[in-house]
XYZ file of C-alpha atoms in Angstrom:
754
model
C -1.470 -0.806 13.101
C -1.842 -3.119 9.781
C 1.235 -5.367 9.736
C 2.895 -7.300 7.290
C 0.703 -10.193 6.646
C 2.997 -12.868 4.201
C 5.695 -15.254 4.277
C 9.483 -13.315 4.636
C 11.081 -13.298 1.536
C 14.930 -13.657 1.726
C 15.778 -12.004 -1.517
C 16.250 -7.836 -1.275
C 17.538 -6.469 -4.604
C 19.134 -3.064 -3.645
C 21.505 -0.701 -4.951
C 24.587 1.161 -3.457
C 22.059 4.333 -3.380
C 19.999 2.043 -1.075
C 16.984 1.940 -3.582
C 15.587 -0.751 -5.900
C 16.978 -1.780 -9.187
C 16.073 -0.222 -12.544
C 15.986 -1.069 -16.146
C 18.417 1.550 -17.467
C 16.853 4.067 -20.146
C 20.014 3.696 -22.583
C 22.042 0.374 -23.289
C 24.702 -0.482 -21.158
C 28.114 -1.219 -23.387
C 30.648 -2.107 -20.888
C 28.212 -4.223 -18.058
C 25.996 -5.473 -20.691
C 25.107 -8.445 -18.255
C 22.935 -5.555 -16.312
C 21.199 -3.922 -19.259
C 17.859 -5.561 -18.299
C 17.899 -4.872 -15.073
C 20.409 -3.740 -12.438
C 21.985 -0.510 -10.352
C 23.866 1.206 -13.435
C 22.367 4.065 -15.899
C 24.804 4.255 -19.083
C 26.961 7.063 -17.470
C 27.936 4.418 -14.483
C 28.536 2.125 -17.201
C 30.775 4.676 -18.887
C 32.571 5.413 -15.642
C 33.068 1.615 -14.813
C 34.544 1.141 -18.592
C 37.199 4.021 -18.053
C 38.450 2.659 -14.796
C 38.873 -0.756 -16.649
C 41.148 0.641 -19.224
C 42.818 2.392 -16.505
C 43.642 -0.505 -14.645
C 44.506 -2.859 -17.794
C 46.735 -0.538 -19.196
C 49.332 -1.648 -16.562
C 49.296 -5.084 -17.939
C 50.742 -6.962 -21.199
C 49.105 -8.888 -23.590
C 49.322 -11.973 -21.550
C 48.347 -10.466 -18.357
C 45.169 -8.975 -20.352
C 44.114 -12.190 -21.319
C 44.341 -13.886 -18.035
C 42.650 -10.857 -15.836
C 40.650 -8.898 -17.822
C 37.290 -11.055 -17.261
C 37.952 -10.964 -13.578
C 38.518 -7.152 -13.615
C 35.287 -6.405 -15.486
C 33.239 -9.032 -13.241
C 34.379 -7.244 -10.034
C 33.878 -3.658 -11.370
C 30.160 -4.658 -12.788
C 28.927 -6.270 -9.684
C 28.367 -2.463 -8.817
C 25.460 -2.795 -11.258
C 24.357 -5.957 -10.240
C 20.623 -6.084 -8.632
C 22.182 -7.294 -5.431
C 25.175 -4.682 -5.199
C 24.029 -3.761 -1.680
C 24.834 -7.217 -0.494
C 27.779 -7.597 -2.392
C 29.431 -4.589 -1.020
C 27.895 -5.091 2.362
C 26.119 -1.943 2.019
C 22.849 -2.678 3.766
C 23.489 -0.894 6.843
C 24.095 2.623 6.123
C 26.464 2.954 9.335
C 29.178 0.574 8.510
C 31.851 1.370 5.710
C 31.012 -0.050 2.112
C 33.581 -2.692 0.885
C 35.622 -1.661 -2.155
C 35.244 -5.107 -3.699
C 32.222 -7.478 -3.844
C 32.109 -10.390 -1.491
C 33.430 -13.304 -3.221
C 32.513 -16.994 -3.342
C 35.880 -19.087 -1.861
C 36.159 -21.094 -4.647
C 36.443 -18.473 -7.014
C 38.327 -15.929 -4.926
C 41.175 -18.402 -4.920
C 41.264 -18.456 -8.737
C 41.302 -15.074 -9.026
C 44.064 -14.492 -6.133
C 46.114 -17.371 -8.131
C 45.830 -15.657 -11.288
C 45.429 -11.953 -10.864
C 46.316 -10.721 -7.507
C 48.338 -8.225 -9.162
C 44.992 -6.198 -9.764
C 44.139 -6.335 -6.269
C 45.966 -3.005 -5.314
C 44.693 -1.366 -8.883
C 41.116 -2.337 -7.962
C 41.109 -1.127 -4.341
C 42.687 1.259 -2.153
C 41.428 -0.557 1.178
C 44.629 -1.114 3.375
C 43.177 -4.026 5.251
C 43.251 -5.670 1.528
C 46.402 -4.527 0.774
C 47.831 -6.257 3.766
C 45.926 -9.466 3.270
C 46.877 -9.740 -0.287
C 50.287 -11.580 0.347
C 48.361 -14.563 2.047
C 45.359 -16.216 -0.004
C 43.285 -17.375 2.820
C 43.476 -14.285 4.955
C 42.695 -12.363 1.510
C 39.838 -14.357 0.876
C 38.498 -14.497 4.210
C 38.470 -10.680 4.000
C 36.379 -10.938 1.000
C 33.832 -13.625 2.628
C 30.351 -12.215 3.156
C 28.443 -13.096 6.337
C 25.593 -14.515 3.974
C 27.154 -16.826 1.769
C 23.967 -17.048 -0.400
C 24.750 -13.808 -1.865
C 28.622 -13.946 -2.805
C 29.657 -14.055 -6.376
C 29.508 -15.480 -8.671
C 27.046 -18.043 -6.943
C 24.592 -15.984 -6.510
C 23.704 -15.790 -10.308
C 23.067 -19.282 -9.955
C 21.100 -19.322 -7.197
C 17.421 -19.871 -8.178
C 15.596 -18.182 -4.850
C 17.783 -14.952 -6.088
C 17.440 -14.801 -9.813
C 13.560 -16.196 -9.965
C 11.205 -13.432 -10.749
C 13.761 -10.588 -10.249
C 12.534 -7.207 -10.755
C 8.890 -8.411 -10.567
C 6.378 -7.106 -7.882
C 6.850 -9.887 -4.943
C 4.479 -12.081 -4.096
C 4.362 -14.519 -1.169
C 3.242 -18.284 -1.438
C -0.531 -17.384 -1.274
C -0.463 -14.867 -4.250
C -0.460 -11.534 -1.826
C 1.869 -8.595 -3.731
C 4.356 -7.187 -1.302
C 4.664 -3.628 -1.304
C 5.952 -1.184 1.115
C 5.184 2.222 2.799
C 6.913 5.832 3.189
C 5.135 8.117 5.919
C 4.078 11.499 4.331
C 1.882 13.358 6.890
C 0.486 12.441 10.481
C -1.341 13.641 13.246
C -4.471 14.154 11.282
C -8.124 14.072 12.155
C -9.864 11.326 9.794
C -7.977 12.582 6.480
C -10.285 11.658 3.987
C -9.179 13.726 0.904
C -5.651 14.652 -0.508
C -5.813 16.280 -3.451
C -3.367 18.457 -5.601
C -4.114 21.558 -7.647
C -2.669 20.699 -11.042
C -0.881 23.828 -11.049
C 2.770 22.884 -11.392
C 3.627 23.664 -7.735
C 3.363 20.210 -6.953
C 1.583 20.861 -3.108
C -0.934 18.900 -1.902
C -4.034 19.966 0.192
C -5.266 17.541 3.073
C -8.832 17.528 3.886
C -9.782 16.761 7.783
C -13.409 15.478 8.257
C -14.180 18.404 10.475
C -13.855 20.961 7.800
C -10.298 21.897 7.941
C -7.999 21.492 4.677
C -3.994 21.895 5.024
C -1.485 23.017 2.527
C 1.845 20.780 2.146
C 4.931 21.874 0.106
C 6.551 19.115 -1.748
C 9.215 18.618 0.824
C 6.202 17.590 2.941
C 6.344 20.585 5.308
C 2.926 21.868 6.337
C 1.634 25.367 6.667
C 0.612 26.433 9.832
C -2.372 28.382 8.755
C -4.989 26.037 7.060
C -6.191 26.631 3.398
C -9.390 26.071 4.315
C -11.554 26.215 7.357
C -15.465 25.906 7.356
C -15.430 23.875 10.996
C -18.504 26.369 12.072
C -20.502 25.582 8.942
C -19.676 21.638 8.818
C -21.894 19.422 10.413
C -20.545 16.264 11.979
C -19.748 14.762 15.559
C -17.036 12.827 17.786
C -18.634 9.513 17.344
C -16.821 6.722 15.556
C -18.211 5.989 12.179
C -19.992 9.574 12.110
C -20.490 9.708 7.793
C -21.158 13.302 8.218
C -19.016 16.065 7.806
C -16.327 17.553 5.428
C -16.433 14.994 2.361
C -14.666 16.127 -0.387
C -12.759 18.587 -2.593
C -11.309 19.266 -5.878
C -9.842 22.039 -7.770
C -10.991 23.429 -11.411
C -8.867 22.187 -14.237
C -8.370 25.709 -15.087
C -7.667 26.454 -11.273
C -3.869 28.069 -12.251
C -5.779 30.818 -14.092
C -9.545 31.341 -12.403
C -8.434 30.167 -8.397
C -11.665 27.858 -8.333
C -12.617 24.721 -6.070
C -15.107 22.734 -5.078
C -16.428 21.255 -1.825
C -18.807 18.856 -0.651
C -19.954 18.725 3.058
C -22.856 18.174 5.308
C -24.825 21.095 6.827
C -27.796 21.522 9.072
C -30.429 24.101 8.108
C -33.072 24.290 10.923
C -33.818 20.687 11.530
C -32.776 19.400 8.098
C -29.585 18.019 7.335
C -28.424 18.783 3.508
C -25.283 18.020 1.508
C -23.740 21.013 -0.082
C -21.509 21.786 -3.043
C -19.613 24.777 -3.108
C -17.555 26.862 -5.001
C -14.588 28.983 -3.466
C -11.758 30.975 -4.699
C -8.291 31.229 -3.703
C -7.539 34.523 -1.867
C -5.596 37.066 -4.550
C -3.360 37.865 -1.702
C -1.837 34.809 -1.011
C -1.938 31.515 -2.960
C -2.071 29.091 0.368
C -5.380 30.576 1.685
C -8.870 30.644 0.581
C -11.242 33.686 0.232
C -13.662 32.437 2.621
C -16.221 35.229 1.583
C -16.250 33.616 -1.922
C -18.391 30.526 -1.260
C -20.989 30.194 -3.469
C -23.488 27.716 -2.887
C -24.030 25.365 -6.391
C -26.358 22.789 -5.131
C -28.071 21.416 -1.964
C -29.736 18.009 -1.265
C -31.896 17.050 1.614
C -30.130 14.126 3.840
C -33.127 11.866 5.180
C -31.075 10.409 7.154
C -27.290 11.046 8.644
C -25.275 7.997 7.039
C -24.775 7.424 2.979
C -23.812 11.081 2.372
C -21.692 10.262 -0.421
C -18.967 12.625 -0.685
C -16.916 12.798 -3.850
C -16.331 15.416 -6.317
C -13.989 15.568 -8.894
C -13.422 16.790 -12.869
C -13.330 14.166 -15.465
C -11.273 14.411 -18.627
C -14.346 16.159 -20.120
C -14.039 19.057 -18.140
C -17.551 18.919 -16.088
C -17.921 18.448 -12.280
C -18.955 14.925 -11.091
C -20.817 14.716 -8.005
C -21.347 11.387 -6.349
C -24.335 11.189 -3.784
C -25.512 8.428 -1.393
C -28.685 6.794 -1.324
C -30.449 8.713 1.446
C -29.404 6.358 4.412
C -31.193 3.815 6.688
C -30.900 0.525 5.350
C -32.066 -0.799 2.259
C -32.635 2.688 0.545
C -36.545 2.533 1.509
C -37.327 5.874 0.078
C -40.498 5.761 -2.131
C -41.651 2.639 -4.334
C -38.311 1.681 -5.771
C -35.825 3.422 -3.677
C -33.700 6.664 -4.353
C -31.186 5.196 -6.757
C -33.749 3.938 -8.783
C -35.630 6.958 -9.219
C -34.291 9.343 -11.764
C -36.340 12.176 -10.371
C -34.540 12.206 -7.117
C -30.663 13.450 -7.002
C -29.881 10.883 -4.243
C -28.379 7.321 -4.962
C -26.515 9.062 -8.192
C -23.855 10.039 -10.421
C -24.288 13.831 -11.249
C -22.587 15.756 -13.898
C -22.835 19.491 -14.317
C -20.640 22.166 -16.200
C -19.451 25.006 -13.604
C -17.294 27.130 -16.572
C -17.980 30.647 -17.033
C -20.524 30.527 -14.042
C -19.587 34.224 -13.114
C -22.532 35.754 -14.497
C -26.020 33.802 -14.826
C -26.712 30.352 -13.528
C -24.040 28.835 -11.116
C -24.056 25.847 -13.227
C -25.456 24.420 -16.949
C -26.372 21.028 -17.805
C -24.171 19.461 -20.119
C -26.278 19.268 -23.579
C -25.237 15.524 -23.622
C -25.981 14.303 -20.410
C -28.269 11.196 -20.531
C -31.625 12.232 -19.269
C -31.916 15.641 -20.580
C -35.004 14.702 -22.702
C -36.785 12.092 -20.281
C -39.896 13.513 -18.587
C -39.567 13.455 -15.005
C -35.725 12.701 -14.836
C -33.311 15.157 -13.430
C -31.214 16.452 -16.016
C -28.059 16.363 -13.614
C -28.662 12.779 -13.612
C -25.165 11.169 -15.450
C -25.666 7.536 -13.864
C -27.991 5.769 -11.342
C -28.446 2.852 -8.815
C -25.739 3.724 -6.505
C -25.794 3.084 -2.808
C -22.854 5.191 -1.464
C -20.163 5.473 -3.465
C -17.023 6.179 -1.211
C -13.988 7.291 -3.327
C -13.772 7.530 -7.126
C -10.605 8.458 -9.558
C -10.424 9.273 -13.035
C -7.599 7.038 -14.805
C -4.757 9.221 -16.602
C -4.167 6.306 -18.952
C -1.028 4.535 -19.679
C 1.916 6.778 -19.788
C 2.748 5.714 -23.426
C -0.145 4.381 -24.907
C -2.767 6.370 -22.922
C -4.850 2.997 -22.780
C -7.714 3.319 -20.304
C -7.389 7.258 -20.118
C -10.443 8.958 -18.817
C -12.142 5.584 -16.849
C -14.064 6.571 -13.760
C -13.466 3.907 -10.902
C -15.591 3.917 -7.973
C -15.956 1.691 -4.875
C -19.868 1.263 -3.844
C -20.068 0.725 -0.192
C -22.472 -2.775 -0.018
C -25.402 -3.329 2.300
C -24.936 -6.450 4.223
C -23.357 -8.756 2.254
C -21.114 -7.545 -0.868
C -18.910 -4.486 -1.444
C -18.390 -3.395 -5.440
C -15.701 -1.834 -7.847
C -17.580 -0.084 -10.637
C -16.293 1.538 -13.794
C -18.950 4.665 -14.383
C -20.427 4.863 -17.387
C -23.054 7.463 -19.179
C -26.667 7.008 -18.499
C -26.532 3.179 -16.938
C -27.565 1.462 -14.065
C -25.772 0.247 -11.246
C -28.417 -1.982 -9.950
C -28.888 -1.044 -6.285
C -31.303 -1.707 -4.794
C -32.305 -4.673 -6.949
C -29.125 -5.639 -6.715
C -25.755 -5.772 -4.310
C -22.644 -6.825 -5.906
C -23.403 -9.351 -8.418
C -26.450 -10.930 -6.347
C -30.092 -9.884 -6.132
C -30.906 -7.477 -2.798
C -34.695 -6.652 -3.625
C -36.016 -9.894 -5.159
C -38.800 -8.189 -7.035
C -36.749 -5.484 -8.702
C -34.253 -7.852 -9.540
C -36.545 -9.921 -11.687
C -37.510 -6.737 -13.493
C -36.083 -7.182 -17.297
C -36.117 -3.401 -17.603
C -33.217 -3.266 -14.927
C -30.402 -3.203 -17.736
C -27.858 -2.574 -15.001
C -24.040 -2.849 -15.213
C -22.110 -5.437 -13.133
C -19.286 -4.305 -11.145
C -15.979 -5.055 -12.252
C -15.412 -6.778 -8.991
C -17.229 -7.737 -6.193
C -16.056 -9.158 -2.698
C -18.002 -10.651 0.173
C -17.941 -9.270 3.778
C -15.937 -12.120 5.165
C -13.280 -9.924 3.598
C -14.231 -6.467 4.575
C -17.356 -4.491 4.905
C -16.863 -0.963 3.412
C -15.021 -0.615 0.321
C -12.599 2.394 -0.021
C -12.020 3.043 -4.007
C -8.560 3.694 -5.137
C -6.766 4.917 -8.338
C -5.082 3.121 -11.258
C -1.168 3.704 -10.734
C -0.100 5.570 -13.808
C 2.942 7.112 -11.793
C 6.432 7.257 -12.858
C 8.637 5.563 -10.081
C 7.334 1.958 -9.748
C 6.806 0.994 -13.457
C 5.756 -2.713 -12.272
C 2.620 -1.034 -10.943
C 1.476 0.393 -13.951
C -2.340 -0.338 -14.806
C -2.897 -1.735 -11.306
C -6.235 -0.522 -9.722
C -5.356 -0.430 -5.800
C -7.788 0.139 -3.342
C -8.671 -0.991 -0.032
C -11.772 -1.820 2.882
C -12.109 0.489 5.573
C -13.058 -1.885 8.385
C -10.724 -4.860 7.783
C -7.976 -2.674 6.859
C -7.370 -5.118 3.827
C -5.451 -3.287 0.665
C -6.451 -5.132 -2.594
C -5.457 -4.559 -6.394
C -7.061 -5.651 -9.500
C -5.309 -5.759 -12.971
C -7.221 -6.127 -16.221
C -6.529 -8.844 -18.362
C -6.321 -7.308 -22.098
C -7.335 -10.461 -23.903
C -10.433 -11.428 -21.768
C -11.654 -8.205 -20.315
C -11.705 -9.746 -17.027
C -10.195 -8.067 -14.056
C -7.611 -10.200 -11.838
C -7.457 -9.785 -8.238
C -4.464 -9.810 -5.952
C -4.140 -8.959 -2.042
C -1.793 -6.441 -1.073
C 0.446 -7.252 1.861
C 3.336 -5.260 3.507
C 6.748 -6.770 2.563
C 8.032 -8.968 5.232
C 11.611 -9.912 6.004
C 14.233 -7.268 4.387
C 11.608 -6.856 1.624
C 10.893 -3.148 3.205
C 14.461 -2.792 4.512
C 15.394 0.476 2.726
C 15.879 4.008 4.512
C 12.713 5.590 5.229
C 10.277 2.802 4.401
C 8.189 0.964 6.832
C 5.842 -2.149 6.352
C 2.518 -1.165 8.456
C -0.398 1.165 8.598
C -3.627 1.855 10.762
C -6.334 -0.086 9.946
C -8.997 2.274 9.210
C -8.391 2.786 5.532
C -10.198 6.138 4.888
C -9.325 7.308 1.250
C -6.835 7.157 -1.608
C -5.034 9.885 -3.472
C -2.601 10.551 -6.275
C -0.393 13.491 -6.362
C 0.445 15.991 -9.276
C 3.238 13.506 -10.732
C 0.615 10.548 -10.286
C 2.451 8.812 -7.483
C -0.230 7.055 -5.109
C -0.882 7.400 -1.237
C -3.533 6.408 1.058
C -5.152 7.877 4.281
C -5.573 5.725 7.384
C -6.231 6.094 11.128
C -6.189 4.429 14.489
C -9.637 5.771 15.539
C -12.346 6.493 13.253
C -13.409 9.640 14.694
C -13.562 13.222 13.425
C -11.836 14.252 16.304
C -9.076 11.748 16.751
C -5.699 12.946 15.686
C -4.512 9.480 14.653
C -4.575 9.808 11.001
C -1.931 8.983 8.718
C -1.080 9.416 5.063
C 1.301 6.899 3.253
C 2.996 6.563 -0.198
C 2.617 3.267 -1.677
C 6.283 1.991 -2.679
C 6.929 -1.027 -4.813
C 10.400 -2.130 -3.417
C 10.975 -4.486 -6.396
C 12.138 -2.139 -9.048
C 12.069 1.787 -9.424
C 12.256 3.700 -12.920
C 16.012 4.498 -13.875
C 17.671 7.590 -12.055
C 16.371 10.947 -13.329
C 13.490 9.716 -15.443
C 10.747 11.083 -13.138
C 12.513 14.197 -12.241
C 10.532 17.374 -12.291
C 11.272 20.926 -10.808
C 8.186 22.171 -8.879
C 6.849 25.791 -9.403
C 7.603 28.175 -6.716
C 5.200 28.652 -3.926
C 5.110 32.070 -2.118
C 4.619 31.040 1.559
C 3.129 34.032 4.132
C 2.352 31.443 6.970
C 4.730 29.694 9.400
C 6.174 26.302 7.980
C 6.038 23.006 10.185
C 8.678 20.478 9.150
C 7.677 16.914 8.537
C 8.577 14.343 11.080
C 7.875 10.786 10.394
C 6.443 9.101 13.587
C 5.668 5.770 12.293
C 8.792 2.637 12.515
C 9.072 -0.097 10.425
C 7.962 -3.330 12.391
C 11.364 -5.200 12.705
C 9.702 -7.714 10.481
C 6.474 -7.677 11.520
C 5.336 -6.938 14.593
C 7.736 -6.308 17.496
C 6.611 -7.665 20.883
C 6.998 -6.093 24.125
C 9.362 -8.012 26.307
C 8.011 -10.269 28.672
C 9.139 -11.356 32.250
C 9.293 -15.077 31.106
C 12.790 -15.863 29.249
C 12.183 -16.572 25.879
C 13.239 -19.783 24.747
C 16.442 -19.985 22.807
C 16.317 -19.573 19.254
C 19.121 -20.998 17.334
C 20.006 -21.649 13.750
C 21.384 -24.960 14.672
C 19.074 -27.781 14.824
C 17.735 -30.080 17.351
C 19.660 -28.214 20.242
C 17.597 -28.615 23.292
C 18.583 -26.598 26.546
C 19.184 -28.769 29.632
C 17.100 -28.714 32.591
C 13.225 -28.417 32.343
C 12.012 -31.307 29.998
C 9.810 -29.781 26.814
C 6.703 -31.345 25.673
C 6.646 -31.949 21.765
C 4.584 -28.601 21.425
C 7.893 -26.862 23.285
C 6.065 -26.129 26.240
C 6.597 -26.787 29.763
C 4.108 -29.366 30.820
C 1.521 -27.999 33.244
C -0.880 -29.823 35.493
C -3.970 -27.848 34.257
C -3.862 -25.193 31.879
C -5.246 -21.933 32.358
C -8.248 -20.957 30.266
C -6.695 -19.095 27.189
C -3.318 -21.162 27.404
C -1.624 -21.860 23.803
C 0.386 -24.496 22.590
C 1.709 -25.262 19.145
C 1.575 -28.299 17.172
C 2.051 -30.050 13.827
C 5.514 -29.038 12.897
C 7.017 -31.915 11.261
C 10.686 -31.258 12.533
C 9.256 -30.840 15.778
C 10.628 -27.212 16.242
C 9.452 -25.336 19.125
C 9.029 -21.769 17.549
C 6.274 -22.496 14.986
C 3.163 -24.850 14.482
C -0.943 -24.913 14.623
C -2.274 -22.843 17.233
C -4.337 -24.724 20.013
C -5.917 -23.021 22.709
C -7.303 -24.206 26.281
C -10.928 -22.897 26.678
C -13.870 -24.245 28.515
C -11.931 -26.989 29.829
C -10.557 -28.379 26.581
C -7.897 -27.749 24.037
C -9.039 -26.896 20.528
C -7.907 -25.122 17.035
C -8.599 -21.482 15.605
C -10.101 -21.059 12.357
C -8.142 -18.463 10.351
C -10.885 -16.442 8.623
C -9.567 -13.089 9.565
C -6.193 -14.598 11.236
C -3.408 -12.017 10.844
C 0.150 -11.070 12.366
C -1.521 -9.112 15.087
C -3.310 -12.596 16.183
C 0.010 -14.031 15.733
C 1.429 -11.550 17.936
C -0.666 -12.224 21.049
C -0.116 -16.222 20.830
C 4.061 -15.740 20.014
C 4.027 -12.954 22.899
C 2.210 -15.783 25.351
C 4.997 -18.472 24.571
C 7.648 -16.013 25.441
C 8.634 -15.075 21.734
C 9.605 -11.563 20.758
C 8.541 -11.391 17.294
C 5.586 -12.810 15.138
C 7.432 -13.767 11.889
C 4.078 -15.193 9.972
C 0.775 -15.620 10.707
C 0.063 -19.049 8.646
C -3.315 -19.890 7.006
C -4.811 -23.066 5.469
C -3.623 -25.493 8.170
C 0.239 -25.098 7.168
C 0.773 -27.016 9.911
C -1.741 -29.775 9.110
C -5.040 -30.272 10.264
C -6.110 -30.751 14.224
C -8.988 -33.198 13.264
C -8.649 -34.842 16.779
C -9.751 -31.271 18.372
C -12.925 -29.221 18.056
C -12.578 -25.655 16.448
C -12.836 -23.373 19.454
C -12.155 -20.011 17.916
C -13.469 -18.226 14.298
C -13.138 -14.718 13.196
C -10.469 -13.535 15.773
C -9.205 -10.004 15.820
C -6.615 -8.861 18.194
C -5.105 -5.580 18.552
C -1.788 -7.119 19.233
C -1.630 -6.129 22.636
C -4.011 -8.689 24.549
C -2.853 -11.483 27.192
C -4.288 -13.971 25.072
C -6.890 -14.718 22.217
C -9.588 -14.703 24.477
C -9.391 -11.111 25.134
C -9.653 -10.758 21.574
C -12.828 -10.121 19.608
C -14.024 -13.501 18.512
C -17.288 -15.857 17.874
C -18.349 -17.518 20.778
C -16.085 -20.452 21.936
C -17.187 -23.249 19.980
C -19.002 -21.246 17.656
C -17.623 -21.235 13.798
C -18.478 -21.551 10.234
C -15.238 -22.995 9.293
C -13.606 -26.430 8.817
C -10.046 -27.640 9.965
C -8.382 -26.999 6.643
C -8.621 -23.568 7.877
C -6.607 -24.302 10.928
C -4.231 -21.099 12.015
C -0.863 -21.627 12.859
C 2.207 -19.041 13.750
C 6.110 -18.945 12.856
C 7.645 -17.073 16.090
C 11.166 -15.880 16.871
C 13.513 -13.682 18.552
C 15.257 -12.046 15.506
C 14.247 -10.980 12.364
C 14.834 -14.174 10.003
C 12.527 -17.141 9.791
C 14.793 -20.340 10.444
C 13.888 -22.387 7.608
């Protein structure tokens, strides 16, 4: 699975309900210091204020003047964004403290002035027993992690900096977490909701099955739709044919109609088909399979580039996204299919399927751009597309509705660039004249009448070779993500985001990583996913999901659906509450059981037979016995091919450094083009450590200029014996320099010893 790829982060804001902090909807009157970001809403604030007055009623004016500040401080730490740490609540299996962890100097002042408040603040018997003895009492309130004690944590810059913002690692990678939502799926490539108030979601598999899931994530045993007999696909990895898309009519609640897009074989011809189905009158969780009406069929000259997206936009029309017909370079006709407006391939089509029970199955919207152009198909809405894989409609900013209705698409590239486009009526998206921002067909590219729209973002194949378009986040639960377009790459497994700069109109790019260290240490959250990102989804409430698989075959049940979670901030409690409409269930329910586990920090490595080196917080402690060399390895006569060593850590620590590998009789370095935690895992396990805490890039541990670069483009599963067993370029072949030398930080516990 894809693991966290970013530097561990020590700060981990968390409330006593084990969730991230939030900005309260109403102002706090008592614990006002946490009015902008913390763990209390106004109801909790009032409750703490009542408790304060109940305690302070026991004191005269002198006692009030001396102790009111202390009592308020201690009570209000329940509202601190670090409440879970202060009350030692991070481990749900241990009892929560009744008083927050105090720093020794503050504790002794509190004890000297106001120890009489202790039994009023807490009914903890151990505290009551320790109360007469200052040393014993303050030891009892000490925290294992002194960074988090009150009040020093308020002045700890590491803990207060960027508090409440999406956290980024030193390389600017945004750290998010995941929640597993469904598993055991075969190439899940669409997850949609019916917008009918039930908050069900429907997940489609490439083989032609669609499953119903209830809001509690249980799955109905009987499929919603089963057209496996009609769907053309195969078990071979990477087959682009199959059931490719589905969408519900905007008035589904009243007309029961849905639309699907799939591959079929008619005689010797392969086609793509868009059909309309109706839900069964007797069961709201099953389609009436006899109701199929074929809306549109298009001949496919090759088995790849089948498009596959169908969706309704805000104008109520059905949009169909076709591929360019396949092969390579759109070789069809004089200019290719995509530039030819009389062909339906390589297009965005827009049709009207309303009121189609009598007469034609679809009509052409009167404002379609090429209705009056001779020779052009009237269905065409936009052209010059190669193979758009996954498009979405922006719901707009929850308050201002800014951005509402924009259509975003990922368009898969040929051999150099992947791109993200915003679809506009009548526009040309450039293929095959252009790929991304660059010319593909030089002759067509030079044509002044091309007048094409440039992508909002394009990335080279070094970052990924097959874009999977996503969504602009407009959900309620994670306000920090609002307006962020989140998408991925099917081949590299890279998760990415774009955010529009309102002033310049430019889109700013940030990679998304899985949170490291304690970042995802919340109940039910994980920080790894399967590499092949097939699709993204939005539920009825607007929360964001993606689907990926470990084996990209239509018959491999390794597909998982994940929900994206921002661990840095949530919406205030009850703000996102909704009541799903009841669902009448006639089929047996299968309860959801999550299978994925959080990686301890990143990659948990199997124990090796060699004894791992001692990992201790005390520096410069060496085990007696065998002499260790600078790199932390026992010197050997002649290294085996594939042996690794670590070098370049300024403090000489043996758990981190630049990776140097022995191959073809010499030591050399490794380039960081595709360097990730799975690769680091192989190195760390080889050296006898259990964890790969970080895959470090950009010569963090110096440049190994005295050595040759021996490996580039390394891609490991994480279980190999050595880097030589992973995919890589030929030994000694590379297209990089020493400033990209890769390194690792290894360990046997889940923290980085700084």
